Tab-separated table of C-alpha atoms and ligand atoms in Angstrom:
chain	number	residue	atom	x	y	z
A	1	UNK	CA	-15.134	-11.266	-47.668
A	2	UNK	CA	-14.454	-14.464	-50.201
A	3	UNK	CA	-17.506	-14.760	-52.398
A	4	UNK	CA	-19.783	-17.472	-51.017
A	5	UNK	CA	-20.438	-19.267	-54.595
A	6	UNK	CA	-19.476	-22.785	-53.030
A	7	UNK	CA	-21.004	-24.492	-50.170
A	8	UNK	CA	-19.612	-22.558	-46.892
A	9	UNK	CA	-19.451	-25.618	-44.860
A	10	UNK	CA	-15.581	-25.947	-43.513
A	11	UNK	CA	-14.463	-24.807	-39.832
A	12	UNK	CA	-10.848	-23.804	-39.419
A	13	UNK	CA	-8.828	-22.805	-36.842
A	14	UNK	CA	-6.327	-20.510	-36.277
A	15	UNK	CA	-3.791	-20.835	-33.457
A	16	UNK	CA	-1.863	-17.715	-32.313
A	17	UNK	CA	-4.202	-16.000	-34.730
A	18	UNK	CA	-3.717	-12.716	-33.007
A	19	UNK	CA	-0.029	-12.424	-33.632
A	20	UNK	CA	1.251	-10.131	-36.264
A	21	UNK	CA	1.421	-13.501	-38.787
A	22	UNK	CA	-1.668	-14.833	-37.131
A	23	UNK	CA	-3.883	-11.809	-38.073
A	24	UNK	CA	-3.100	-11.626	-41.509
A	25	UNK	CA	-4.200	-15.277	-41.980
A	26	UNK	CA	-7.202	-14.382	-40.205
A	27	UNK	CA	-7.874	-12.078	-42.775
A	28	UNK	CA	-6.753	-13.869	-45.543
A	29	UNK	CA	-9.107	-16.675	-44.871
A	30	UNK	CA	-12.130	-14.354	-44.551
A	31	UNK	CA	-11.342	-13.296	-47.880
A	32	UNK	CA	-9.637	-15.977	-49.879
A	33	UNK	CA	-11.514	-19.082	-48.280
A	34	UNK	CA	-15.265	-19.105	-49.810
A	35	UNK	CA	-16.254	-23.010	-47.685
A	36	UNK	CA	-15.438	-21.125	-44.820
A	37	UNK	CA	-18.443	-21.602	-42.367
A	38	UNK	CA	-16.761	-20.934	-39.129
A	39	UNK	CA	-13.195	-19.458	-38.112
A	40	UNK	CA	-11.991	-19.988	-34.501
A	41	UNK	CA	-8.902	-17.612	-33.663
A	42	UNK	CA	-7.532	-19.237	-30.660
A	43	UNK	CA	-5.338	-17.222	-29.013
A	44	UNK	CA	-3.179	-16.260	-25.521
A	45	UNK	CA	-3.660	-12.729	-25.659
A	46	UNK	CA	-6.988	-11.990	-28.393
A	47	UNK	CA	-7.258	-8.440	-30.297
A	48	UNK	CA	-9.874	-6.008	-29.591
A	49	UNK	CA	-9.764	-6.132	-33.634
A	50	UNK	CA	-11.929	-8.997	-33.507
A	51	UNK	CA	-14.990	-7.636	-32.467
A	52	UNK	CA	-15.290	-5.855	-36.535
A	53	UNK	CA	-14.870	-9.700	-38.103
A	54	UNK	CA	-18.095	-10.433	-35.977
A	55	UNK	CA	-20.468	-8.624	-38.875
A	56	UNK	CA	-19.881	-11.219	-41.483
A	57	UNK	CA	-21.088	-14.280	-43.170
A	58	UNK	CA	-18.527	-16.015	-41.213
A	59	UNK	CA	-18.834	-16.873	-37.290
A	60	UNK	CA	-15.768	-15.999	-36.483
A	61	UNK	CA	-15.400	-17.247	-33.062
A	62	UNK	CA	-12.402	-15.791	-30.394
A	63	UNK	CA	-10.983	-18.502	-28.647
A	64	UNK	CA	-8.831	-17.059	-25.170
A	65	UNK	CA	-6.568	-20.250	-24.572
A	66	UNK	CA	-3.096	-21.518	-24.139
A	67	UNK	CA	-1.522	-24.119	-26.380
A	68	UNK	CA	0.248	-25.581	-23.496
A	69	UNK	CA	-3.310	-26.874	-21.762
A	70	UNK	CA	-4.438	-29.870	-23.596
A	71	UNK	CA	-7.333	-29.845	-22.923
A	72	UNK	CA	-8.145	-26.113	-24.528
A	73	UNK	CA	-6.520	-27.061	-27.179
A	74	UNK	CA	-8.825	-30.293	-27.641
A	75	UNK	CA	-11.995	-28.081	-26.843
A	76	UNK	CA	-10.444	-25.364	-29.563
A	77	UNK	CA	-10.101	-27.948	-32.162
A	78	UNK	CA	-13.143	-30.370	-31.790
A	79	UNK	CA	-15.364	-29.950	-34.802
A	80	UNK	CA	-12.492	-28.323	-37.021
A	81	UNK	CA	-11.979	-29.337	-40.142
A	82	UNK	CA	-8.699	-27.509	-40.567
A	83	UNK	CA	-6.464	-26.626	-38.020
A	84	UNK	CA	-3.435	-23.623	-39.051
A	85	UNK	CA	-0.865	-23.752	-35.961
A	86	UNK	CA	0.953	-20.308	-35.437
A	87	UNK	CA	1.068	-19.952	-32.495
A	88	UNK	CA	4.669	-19.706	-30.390
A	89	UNK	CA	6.978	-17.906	-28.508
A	90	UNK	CA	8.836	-16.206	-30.857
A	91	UNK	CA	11.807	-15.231	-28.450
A	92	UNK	CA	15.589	-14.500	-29.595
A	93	UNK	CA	16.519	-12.039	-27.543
A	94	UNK	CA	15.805	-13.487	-23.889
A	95	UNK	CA	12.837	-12.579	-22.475
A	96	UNK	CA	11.649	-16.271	-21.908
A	97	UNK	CA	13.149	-19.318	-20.217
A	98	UNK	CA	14.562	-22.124	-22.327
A	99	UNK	CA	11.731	-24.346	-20.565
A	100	UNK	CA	8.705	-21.921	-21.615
A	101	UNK	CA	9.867	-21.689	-24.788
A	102	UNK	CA	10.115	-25.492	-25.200
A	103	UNK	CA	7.029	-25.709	-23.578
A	104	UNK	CA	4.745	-23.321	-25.916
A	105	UNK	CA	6.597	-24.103	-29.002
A	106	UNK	CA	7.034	-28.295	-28.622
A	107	UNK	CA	4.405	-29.039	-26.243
A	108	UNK	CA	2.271	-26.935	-27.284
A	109	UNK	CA	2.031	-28.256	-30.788
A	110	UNK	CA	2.123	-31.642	-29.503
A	111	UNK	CA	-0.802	-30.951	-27.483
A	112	UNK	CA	-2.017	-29.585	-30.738
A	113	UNK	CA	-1.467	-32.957	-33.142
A	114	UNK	CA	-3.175	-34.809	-29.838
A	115	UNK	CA	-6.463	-32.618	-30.158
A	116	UNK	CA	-6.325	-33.409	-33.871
A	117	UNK	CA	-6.327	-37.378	-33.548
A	118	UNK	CA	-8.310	-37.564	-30.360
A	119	UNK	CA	-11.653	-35.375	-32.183
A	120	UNK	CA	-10.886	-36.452	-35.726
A	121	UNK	CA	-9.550	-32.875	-36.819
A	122	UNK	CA	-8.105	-34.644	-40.564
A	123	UNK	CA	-6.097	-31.639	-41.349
A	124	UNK	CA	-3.120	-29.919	-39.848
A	125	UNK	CA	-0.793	-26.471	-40.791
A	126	UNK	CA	1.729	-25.827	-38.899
A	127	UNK	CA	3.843	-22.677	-38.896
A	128	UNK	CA	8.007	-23.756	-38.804
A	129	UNK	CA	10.655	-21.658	-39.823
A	130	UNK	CA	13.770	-21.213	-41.604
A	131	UNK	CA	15.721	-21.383	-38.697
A	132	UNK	CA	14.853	-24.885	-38.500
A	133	UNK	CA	17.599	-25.436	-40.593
A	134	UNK	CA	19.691	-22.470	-39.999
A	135	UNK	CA	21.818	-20.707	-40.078
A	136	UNK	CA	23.620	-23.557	-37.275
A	137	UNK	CA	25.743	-23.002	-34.758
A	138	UNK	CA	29.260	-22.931	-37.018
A	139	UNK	CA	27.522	-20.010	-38.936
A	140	UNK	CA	27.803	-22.202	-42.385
A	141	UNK	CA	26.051	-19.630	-45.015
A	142	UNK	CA	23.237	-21.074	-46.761
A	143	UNK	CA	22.861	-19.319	-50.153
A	144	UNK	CA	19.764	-19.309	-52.131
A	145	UNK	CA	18.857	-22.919	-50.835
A	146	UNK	CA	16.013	-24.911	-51.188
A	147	UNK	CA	14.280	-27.735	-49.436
A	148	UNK	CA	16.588	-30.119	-50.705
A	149	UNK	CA	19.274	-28.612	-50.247
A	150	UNK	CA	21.941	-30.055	-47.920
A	151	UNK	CA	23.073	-28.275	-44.230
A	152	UNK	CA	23.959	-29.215	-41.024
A	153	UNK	CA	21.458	-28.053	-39.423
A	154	UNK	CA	22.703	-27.503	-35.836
A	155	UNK	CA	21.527	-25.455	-32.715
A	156	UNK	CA	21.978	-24.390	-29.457
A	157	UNK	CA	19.425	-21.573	-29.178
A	158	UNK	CA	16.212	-22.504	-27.735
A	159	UNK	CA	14.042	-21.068	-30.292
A	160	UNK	CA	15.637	-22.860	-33.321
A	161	UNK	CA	15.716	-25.926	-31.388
A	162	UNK	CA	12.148	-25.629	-29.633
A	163	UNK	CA	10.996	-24.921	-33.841
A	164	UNK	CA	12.985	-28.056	-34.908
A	165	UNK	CA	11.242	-30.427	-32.686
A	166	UNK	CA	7.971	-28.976	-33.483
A	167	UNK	CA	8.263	-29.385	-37.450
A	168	UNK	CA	9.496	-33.110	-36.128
A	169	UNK	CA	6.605	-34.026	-34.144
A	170	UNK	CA	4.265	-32.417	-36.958
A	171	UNK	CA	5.876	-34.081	-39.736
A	172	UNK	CA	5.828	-37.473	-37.744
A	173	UNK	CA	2.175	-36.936	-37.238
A	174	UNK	CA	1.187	-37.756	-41.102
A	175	UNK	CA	-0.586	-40.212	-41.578
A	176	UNK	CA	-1.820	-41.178	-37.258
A	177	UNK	CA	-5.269	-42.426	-37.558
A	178	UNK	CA	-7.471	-39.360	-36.156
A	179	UNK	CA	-10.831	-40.284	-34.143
A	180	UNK	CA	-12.979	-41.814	-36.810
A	181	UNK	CA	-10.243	-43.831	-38.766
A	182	UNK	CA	-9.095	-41.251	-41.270
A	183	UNK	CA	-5.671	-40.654	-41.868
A	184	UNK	CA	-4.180	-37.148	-40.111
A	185	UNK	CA	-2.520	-34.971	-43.142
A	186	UNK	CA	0.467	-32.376	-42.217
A	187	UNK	CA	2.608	-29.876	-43.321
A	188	UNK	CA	5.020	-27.242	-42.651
A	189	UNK	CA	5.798	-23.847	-43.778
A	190	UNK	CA	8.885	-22.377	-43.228
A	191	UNK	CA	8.779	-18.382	-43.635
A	192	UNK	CA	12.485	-16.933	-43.450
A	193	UNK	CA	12.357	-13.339	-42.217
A	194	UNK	CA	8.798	-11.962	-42.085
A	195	UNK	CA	8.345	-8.244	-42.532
A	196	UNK	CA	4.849	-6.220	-43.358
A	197	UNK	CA	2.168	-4.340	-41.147
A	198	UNK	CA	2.608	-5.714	-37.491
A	199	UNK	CA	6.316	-6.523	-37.515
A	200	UNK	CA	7.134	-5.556	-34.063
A	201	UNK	CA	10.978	-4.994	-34.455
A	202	UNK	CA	10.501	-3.338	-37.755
A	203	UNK	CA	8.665	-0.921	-35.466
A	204	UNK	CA	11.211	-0.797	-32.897
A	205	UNK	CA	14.388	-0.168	-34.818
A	206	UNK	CA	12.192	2.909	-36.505
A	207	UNK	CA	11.739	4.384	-32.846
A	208	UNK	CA	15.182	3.603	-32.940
A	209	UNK	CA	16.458	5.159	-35.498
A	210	UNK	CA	13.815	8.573	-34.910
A	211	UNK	CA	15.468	8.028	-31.250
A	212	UNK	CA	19.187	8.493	-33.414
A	213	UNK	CA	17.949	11.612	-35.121
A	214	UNK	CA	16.702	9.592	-37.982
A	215	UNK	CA	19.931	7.795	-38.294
A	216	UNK	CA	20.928	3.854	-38.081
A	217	UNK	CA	24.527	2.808	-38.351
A	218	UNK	CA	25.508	-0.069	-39.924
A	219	UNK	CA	26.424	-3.056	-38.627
A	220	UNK	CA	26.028	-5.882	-40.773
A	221	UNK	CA	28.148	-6.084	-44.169
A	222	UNK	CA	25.734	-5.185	-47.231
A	223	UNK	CA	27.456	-8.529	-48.786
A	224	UNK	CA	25.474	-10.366	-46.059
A	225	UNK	CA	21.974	-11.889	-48.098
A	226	UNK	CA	18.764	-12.535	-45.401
A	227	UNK	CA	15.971	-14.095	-46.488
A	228	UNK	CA	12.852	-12.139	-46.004
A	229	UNK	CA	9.720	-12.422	-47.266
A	230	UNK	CA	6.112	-10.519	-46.876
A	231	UNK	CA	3.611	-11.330	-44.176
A	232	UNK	CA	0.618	-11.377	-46.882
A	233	UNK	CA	2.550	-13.973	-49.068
A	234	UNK	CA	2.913	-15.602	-46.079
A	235	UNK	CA	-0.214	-15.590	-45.094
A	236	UNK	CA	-1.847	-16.689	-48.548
A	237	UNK	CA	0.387	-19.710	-48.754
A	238	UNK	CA	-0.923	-20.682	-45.368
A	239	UNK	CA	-4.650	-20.497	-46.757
A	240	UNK	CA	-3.835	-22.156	-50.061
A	241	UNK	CA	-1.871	-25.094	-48.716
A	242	UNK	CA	-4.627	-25.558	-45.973
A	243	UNK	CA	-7.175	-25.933	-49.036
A	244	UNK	CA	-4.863	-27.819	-51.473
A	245	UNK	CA	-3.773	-30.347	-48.493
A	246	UNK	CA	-7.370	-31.707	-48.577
A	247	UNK	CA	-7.420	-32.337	-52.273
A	248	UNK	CA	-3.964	-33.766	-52.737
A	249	UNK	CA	-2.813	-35.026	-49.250
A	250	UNK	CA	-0.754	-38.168	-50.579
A	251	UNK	CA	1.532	-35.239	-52.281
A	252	UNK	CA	1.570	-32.179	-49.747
A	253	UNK	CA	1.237	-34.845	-46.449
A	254	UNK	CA	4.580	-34.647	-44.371
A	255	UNK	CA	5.948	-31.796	-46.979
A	256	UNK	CA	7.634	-28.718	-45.841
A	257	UNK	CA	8.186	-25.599	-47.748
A	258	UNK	CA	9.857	-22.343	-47.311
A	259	UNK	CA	7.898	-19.525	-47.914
A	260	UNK	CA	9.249	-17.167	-50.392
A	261	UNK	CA	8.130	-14.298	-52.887
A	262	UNK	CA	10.078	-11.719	-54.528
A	263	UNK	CA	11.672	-9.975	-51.559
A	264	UNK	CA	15.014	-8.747	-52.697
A	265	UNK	CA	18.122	-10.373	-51.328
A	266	UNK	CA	19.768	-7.923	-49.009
A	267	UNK	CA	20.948	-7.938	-46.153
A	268	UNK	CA	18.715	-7.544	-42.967
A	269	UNK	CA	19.276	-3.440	-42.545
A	270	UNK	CA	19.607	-2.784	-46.430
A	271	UNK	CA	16.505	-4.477	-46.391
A	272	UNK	CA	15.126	-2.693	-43.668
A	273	UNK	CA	16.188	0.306	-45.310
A	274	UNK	CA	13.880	-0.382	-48.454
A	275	UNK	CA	11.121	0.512	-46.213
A	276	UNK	CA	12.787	2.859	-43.355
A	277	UNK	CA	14.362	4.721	-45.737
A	278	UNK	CA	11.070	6.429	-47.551
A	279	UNK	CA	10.101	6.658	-43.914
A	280	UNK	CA	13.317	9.174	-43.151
A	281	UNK	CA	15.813	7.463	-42.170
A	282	UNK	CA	19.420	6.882	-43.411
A	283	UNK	CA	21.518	3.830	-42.748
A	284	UNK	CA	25.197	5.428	-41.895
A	285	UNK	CA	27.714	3.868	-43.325
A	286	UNK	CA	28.700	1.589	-46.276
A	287	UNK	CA	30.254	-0.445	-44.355
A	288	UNK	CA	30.028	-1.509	-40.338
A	289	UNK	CA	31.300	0.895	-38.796
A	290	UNK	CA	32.771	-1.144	-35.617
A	291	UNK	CA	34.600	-3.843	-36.606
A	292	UNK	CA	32.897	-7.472	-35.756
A	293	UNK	CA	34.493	-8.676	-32.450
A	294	UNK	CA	33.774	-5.238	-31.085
A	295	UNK	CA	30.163	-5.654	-32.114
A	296	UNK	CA	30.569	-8.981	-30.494
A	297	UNK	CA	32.145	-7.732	-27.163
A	298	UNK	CA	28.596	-5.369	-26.827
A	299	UNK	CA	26.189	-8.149	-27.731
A	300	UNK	CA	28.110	-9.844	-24.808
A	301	UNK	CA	27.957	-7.579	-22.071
A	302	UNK	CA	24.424	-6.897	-23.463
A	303	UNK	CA	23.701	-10.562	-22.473
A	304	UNK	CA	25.559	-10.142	-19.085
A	305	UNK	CA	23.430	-6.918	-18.613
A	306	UNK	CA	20.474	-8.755	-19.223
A	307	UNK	CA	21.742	-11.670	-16.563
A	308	UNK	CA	22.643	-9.249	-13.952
A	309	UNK	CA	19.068	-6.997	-14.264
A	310	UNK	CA	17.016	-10.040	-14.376
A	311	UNK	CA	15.985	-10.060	-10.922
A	312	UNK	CA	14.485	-5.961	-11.414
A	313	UNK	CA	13.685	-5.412	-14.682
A	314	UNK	CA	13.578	-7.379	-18.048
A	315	UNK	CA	16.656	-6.253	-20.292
A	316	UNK	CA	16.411	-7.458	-23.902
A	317	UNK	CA	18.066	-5.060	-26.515
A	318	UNK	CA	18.026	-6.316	-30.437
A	319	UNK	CA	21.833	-7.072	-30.189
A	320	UNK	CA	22.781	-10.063	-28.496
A	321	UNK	CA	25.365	-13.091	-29.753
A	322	UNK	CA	22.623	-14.750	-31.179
A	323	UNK	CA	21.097	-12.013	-33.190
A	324	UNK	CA	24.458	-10.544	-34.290
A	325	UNK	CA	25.662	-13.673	-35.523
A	326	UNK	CA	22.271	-14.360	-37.416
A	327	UNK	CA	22.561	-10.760	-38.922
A	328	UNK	CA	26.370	-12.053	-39.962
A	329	UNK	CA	25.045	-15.356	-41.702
A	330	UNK	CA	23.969	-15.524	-45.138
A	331	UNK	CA	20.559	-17.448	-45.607
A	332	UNK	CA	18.437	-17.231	-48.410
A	333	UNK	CA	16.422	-19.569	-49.769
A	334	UNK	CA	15.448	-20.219	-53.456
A	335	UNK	CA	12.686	-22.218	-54.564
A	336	UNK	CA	9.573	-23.041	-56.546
A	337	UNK	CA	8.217	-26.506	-54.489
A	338	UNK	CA	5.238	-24.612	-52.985
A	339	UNK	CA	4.532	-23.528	-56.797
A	340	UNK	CA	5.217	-27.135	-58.430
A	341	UNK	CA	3.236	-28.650	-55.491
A	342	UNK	CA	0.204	-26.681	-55.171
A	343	UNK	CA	0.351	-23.648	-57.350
A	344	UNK	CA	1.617	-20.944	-55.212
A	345	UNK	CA	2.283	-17.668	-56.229
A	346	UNK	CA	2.872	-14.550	-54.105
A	347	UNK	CA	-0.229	-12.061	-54.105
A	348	UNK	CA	1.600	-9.655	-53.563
A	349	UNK	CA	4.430	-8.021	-55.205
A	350	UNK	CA	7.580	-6.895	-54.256
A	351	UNK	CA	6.668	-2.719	-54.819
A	352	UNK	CA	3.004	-3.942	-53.644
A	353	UNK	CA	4.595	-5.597	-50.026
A	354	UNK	CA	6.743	-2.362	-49.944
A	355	UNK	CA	4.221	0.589	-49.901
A	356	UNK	CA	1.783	-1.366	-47.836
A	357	UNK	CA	4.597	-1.847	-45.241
A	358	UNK	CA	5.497	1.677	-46.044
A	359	UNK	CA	2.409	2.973	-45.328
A	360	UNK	CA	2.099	1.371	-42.239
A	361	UNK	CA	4.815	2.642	-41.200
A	362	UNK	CA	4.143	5.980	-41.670
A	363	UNK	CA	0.939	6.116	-40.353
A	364	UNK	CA	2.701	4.778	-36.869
A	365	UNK	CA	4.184	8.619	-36.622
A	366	UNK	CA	3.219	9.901	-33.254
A	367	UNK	CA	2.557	6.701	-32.017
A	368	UNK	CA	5.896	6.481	-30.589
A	369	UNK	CA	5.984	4.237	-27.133
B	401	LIG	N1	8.252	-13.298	-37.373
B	401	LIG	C1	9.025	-13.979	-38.193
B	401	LIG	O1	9.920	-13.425	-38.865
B	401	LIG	C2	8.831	-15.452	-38.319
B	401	LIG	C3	7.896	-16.155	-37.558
B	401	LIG	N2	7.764	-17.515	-37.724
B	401	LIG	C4	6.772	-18.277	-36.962
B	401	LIG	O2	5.499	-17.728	-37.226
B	401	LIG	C5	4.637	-17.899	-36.091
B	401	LIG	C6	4.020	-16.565	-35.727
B	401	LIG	O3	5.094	-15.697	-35.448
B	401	LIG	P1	4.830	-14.119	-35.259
B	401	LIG	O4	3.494	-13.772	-35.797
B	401	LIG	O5	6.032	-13.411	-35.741
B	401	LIG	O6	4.820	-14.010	-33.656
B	401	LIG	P2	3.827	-13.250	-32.687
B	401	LIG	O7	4.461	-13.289	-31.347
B	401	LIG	O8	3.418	-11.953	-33.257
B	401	LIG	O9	2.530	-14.205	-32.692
B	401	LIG	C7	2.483	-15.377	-31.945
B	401	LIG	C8	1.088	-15.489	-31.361
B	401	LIG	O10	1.021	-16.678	-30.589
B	401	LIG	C9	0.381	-16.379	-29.373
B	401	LIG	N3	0.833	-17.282	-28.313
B	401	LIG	C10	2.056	-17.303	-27.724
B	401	LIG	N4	2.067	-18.235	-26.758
B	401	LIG	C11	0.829	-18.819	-26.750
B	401	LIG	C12	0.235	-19.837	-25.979
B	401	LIG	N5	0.886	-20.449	-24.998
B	401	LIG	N6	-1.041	-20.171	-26.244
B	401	LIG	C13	-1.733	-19.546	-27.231
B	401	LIG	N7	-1.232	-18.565	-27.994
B	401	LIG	C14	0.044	-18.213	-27.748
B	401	LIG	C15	0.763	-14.947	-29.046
B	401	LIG	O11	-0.170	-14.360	-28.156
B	401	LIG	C16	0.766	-14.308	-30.427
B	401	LIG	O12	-0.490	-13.747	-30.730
B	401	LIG	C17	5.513	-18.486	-34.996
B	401	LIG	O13	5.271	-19.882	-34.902
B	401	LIG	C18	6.945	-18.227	-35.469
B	401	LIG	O14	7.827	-19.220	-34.987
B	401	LIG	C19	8.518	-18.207	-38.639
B	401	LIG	C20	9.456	-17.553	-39.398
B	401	LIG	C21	9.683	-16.136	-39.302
B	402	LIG	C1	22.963	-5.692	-35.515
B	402	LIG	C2	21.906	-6.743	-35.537
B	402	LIG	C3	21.944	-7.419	-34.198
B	402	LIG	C4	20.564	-6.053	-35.793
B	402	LIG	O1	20.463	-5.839	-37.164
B	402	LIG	C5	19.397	-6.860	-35.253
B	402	LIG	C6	18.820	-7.831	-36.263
B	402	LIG	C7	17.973	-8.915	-35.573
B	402	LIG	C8	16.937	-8.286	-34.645
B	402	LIG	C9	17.301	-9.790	-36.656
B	402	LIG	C10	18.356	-10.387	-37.616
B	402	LIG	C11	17.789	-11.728	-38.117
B	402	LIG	C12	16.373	-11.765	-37.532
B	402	LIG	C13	15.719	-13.137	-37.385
B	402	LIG	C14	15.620	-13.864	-38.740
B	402	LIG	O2	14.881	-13.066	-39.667
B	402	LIG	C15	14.941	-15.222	-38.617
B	402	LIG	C16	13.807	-15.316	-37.667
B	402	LIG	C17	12.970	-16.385	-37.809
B	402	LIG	C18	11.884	-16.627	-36.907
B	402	LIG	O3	11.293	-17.706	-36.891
B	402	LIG	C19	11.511	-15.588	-35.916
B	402	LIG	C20	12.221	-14.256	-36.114
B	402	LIG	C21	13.709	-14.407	-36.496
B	402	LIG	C22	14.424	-15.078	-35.332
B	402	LIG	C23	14.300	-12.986	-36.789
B	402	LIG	C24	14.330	-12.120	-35.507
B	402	LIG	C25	15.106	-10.794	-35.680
B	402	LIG	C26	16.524	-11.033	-36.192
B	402	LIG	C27	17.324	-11.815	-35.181
């Protein structure tokens, strides 16, 4: 718990703080943020993990609510301070509608900036993404960009869209007048590729691969670079943008910034490798082993699969077009604005964010689904 030398007087709250980023920003706070007075985790689904923040200094209080009722939201957020919005429907591969996922991810966070303005919450967080900007629809690389960095940024996929529209409506939000006359002060973080404890598909393609004999097979070219980045140096950036936005808001207000540490640029399964590997696995292959329109062929009759078995069961495999051409695209981002604009630097490094993941991991063995 964050030393309580200054005045612990601030309330914050955290939306979708029970997802895998959510809880580690949970966390972070409790430890990093020493005004804290109260933390609200507002959540869909809450953690039975809760119940062990509850012997604190903090009241941390567990919110069950939906972002797309206004007025939970509005009851969540009256009296904040602070508000850090994570929560969405983070949904590639086809589970959800377009329309839900539009509906959680854009109305949901404009039900979100309403609750801010209508109870005079001054300051707002939101969680974006890289694939705001891409990679788009012509699968244009995007190499060690920054945030000023030019791309057509274009998108079919609900999820990239539903994110876009979001960051919009957040960014548009600087500077409303919230209940009370003050002036409403937003950002946006972008994270490319999260990874670290939690990370549900980092999880699956293990049971995957133990499911293989403890083999993967490759299927993305190593020259491919995805941008990934550690949920912990995710999480702190939230926590020290959310403090820095009340002292500097002219600068950070309406700012977005990727979220970056030293991650090495590899591609997504040499990456995963980094970590699998030490966990007994071997990636097969130095090079993919089907050639790419046959990979593409599969992710397509995956999606027909998944059309055809909708009305019995839910079929949503890892390879689908819009994964596969992801995998294929290189994005990376490169950039220091976070650390010119309020002193960011990642916690954690690289061989720290490894053996934590690592041993997480590991200590999944056995726990196979
Ligand atoms: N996982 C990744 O690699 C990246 C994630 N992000 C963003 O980070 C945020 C968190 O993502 P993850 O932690 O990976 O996802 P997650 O699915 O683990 O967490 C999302 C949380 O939001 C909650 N939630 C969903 N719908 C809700 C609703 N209607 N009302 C209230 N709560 C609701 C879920 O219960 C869950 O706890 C999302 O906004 C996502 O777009 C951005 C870049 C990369
Ligand atoms: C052969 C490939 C299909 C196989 O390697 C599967 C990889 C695929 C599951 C991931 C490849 C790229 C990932 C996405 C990327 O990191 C950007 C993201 C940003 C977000 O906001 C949410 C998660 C994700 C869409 C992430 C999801 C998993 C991948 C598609």
């Amino acid at each position: 718990m964050a030393d309580s030398a200054q005045a612990q007087e601030l309330v914050y709250l955290v939306t979708g703080g029970c997802g895998f980023l959510g809880e580690h920003v949970v966390r972070m706070l409790l430890q990093r943020e020493p005004r804290l007075r109260e933390l609200r985790v507002f959540d869909l689904h809450l953690g039975p993990w809760l119940e062990e923040l509850q012997t604190g200094p903090v009241q941390v209080t567990a919110i069950q609510g939906d972002v797309t009722q206004a007025h939970e939201v509005t009851a969540a957020v009256a009296g904040a301070h602070v508000v850090i919005h994570t929560a969405g429907l983070v949904d590639v591969f086809g589970r959800a509608s377009s329309e839900t996922i539009h509906e959680v991810n854009v109305q949901g966070t404009q039900n979100v900036i309403e609750a801010c303005v209508q109870t005079g919450t001054q300051f707002l967080v939101y969680t974006s993404s890289m694939e705001v900007v891409g990679p788009n629809i012509k699968g244009h690389p995007f190499y060690r960009g920054n945030e000023d960095t030019p791309y057509e940024a274009a998108h079919r996929h609900p999820y990239p869209r539903s994110k876009a529209l979001a960051e919009q409506l957040v960014l548009e939000a600087n500077g409303r007048k919230v209940h009370g006359g003050l002036p409403l002060v937003t950002c946006a973080l972008r994270p490319t590729g999260i990874y670290g404890e939690g990370h549900q598909i980092m999880r699956d393609i293990y049971y995957q691969g133990q499911r293989l004999g403890g083999r993967l097979f490759r299927a993305i070219p190593a020259s491919v670079e995805h941008g990934r980045v550690y949920v912990g140096n995710v999480a702190w950036m939230h926590v020290l943008v959310a403090r820095e936005l009340q002292q500097q808001a002219a600068l950070l207000g309406g700012q977005v910034y990727f979220c970056y540490d030293s991650s090495p640029y590899k591609s997504y399964e040499d990456f995963n490798m980094e970590i699998l590997g030490p966990c007994g696995l071997r990636l097969v292959g130095a090079r993919p082993l089907l050639p790419y329109w046959l990979l593409m062929f599969l992710a397509l009759l995956n999606a027909l699969l998944q059309w055809l078995l909708r009305p019995l069961l839910l079929y949503a495999p890892l390879l689908n077009p819009y994964t596969l051409a992801m995998a294929n695209t290189t994005f990376t981002v490169s950039t220091n604005k976070a650390q010119r604009h309020f002193g960011y630097e990642p916690l954690f490094s690289w061989e720290d964010s490894r053996n934590r993941t690592i041993r997480w991991v590991r200590a999944m063995d056995g726990s196979a689904p």
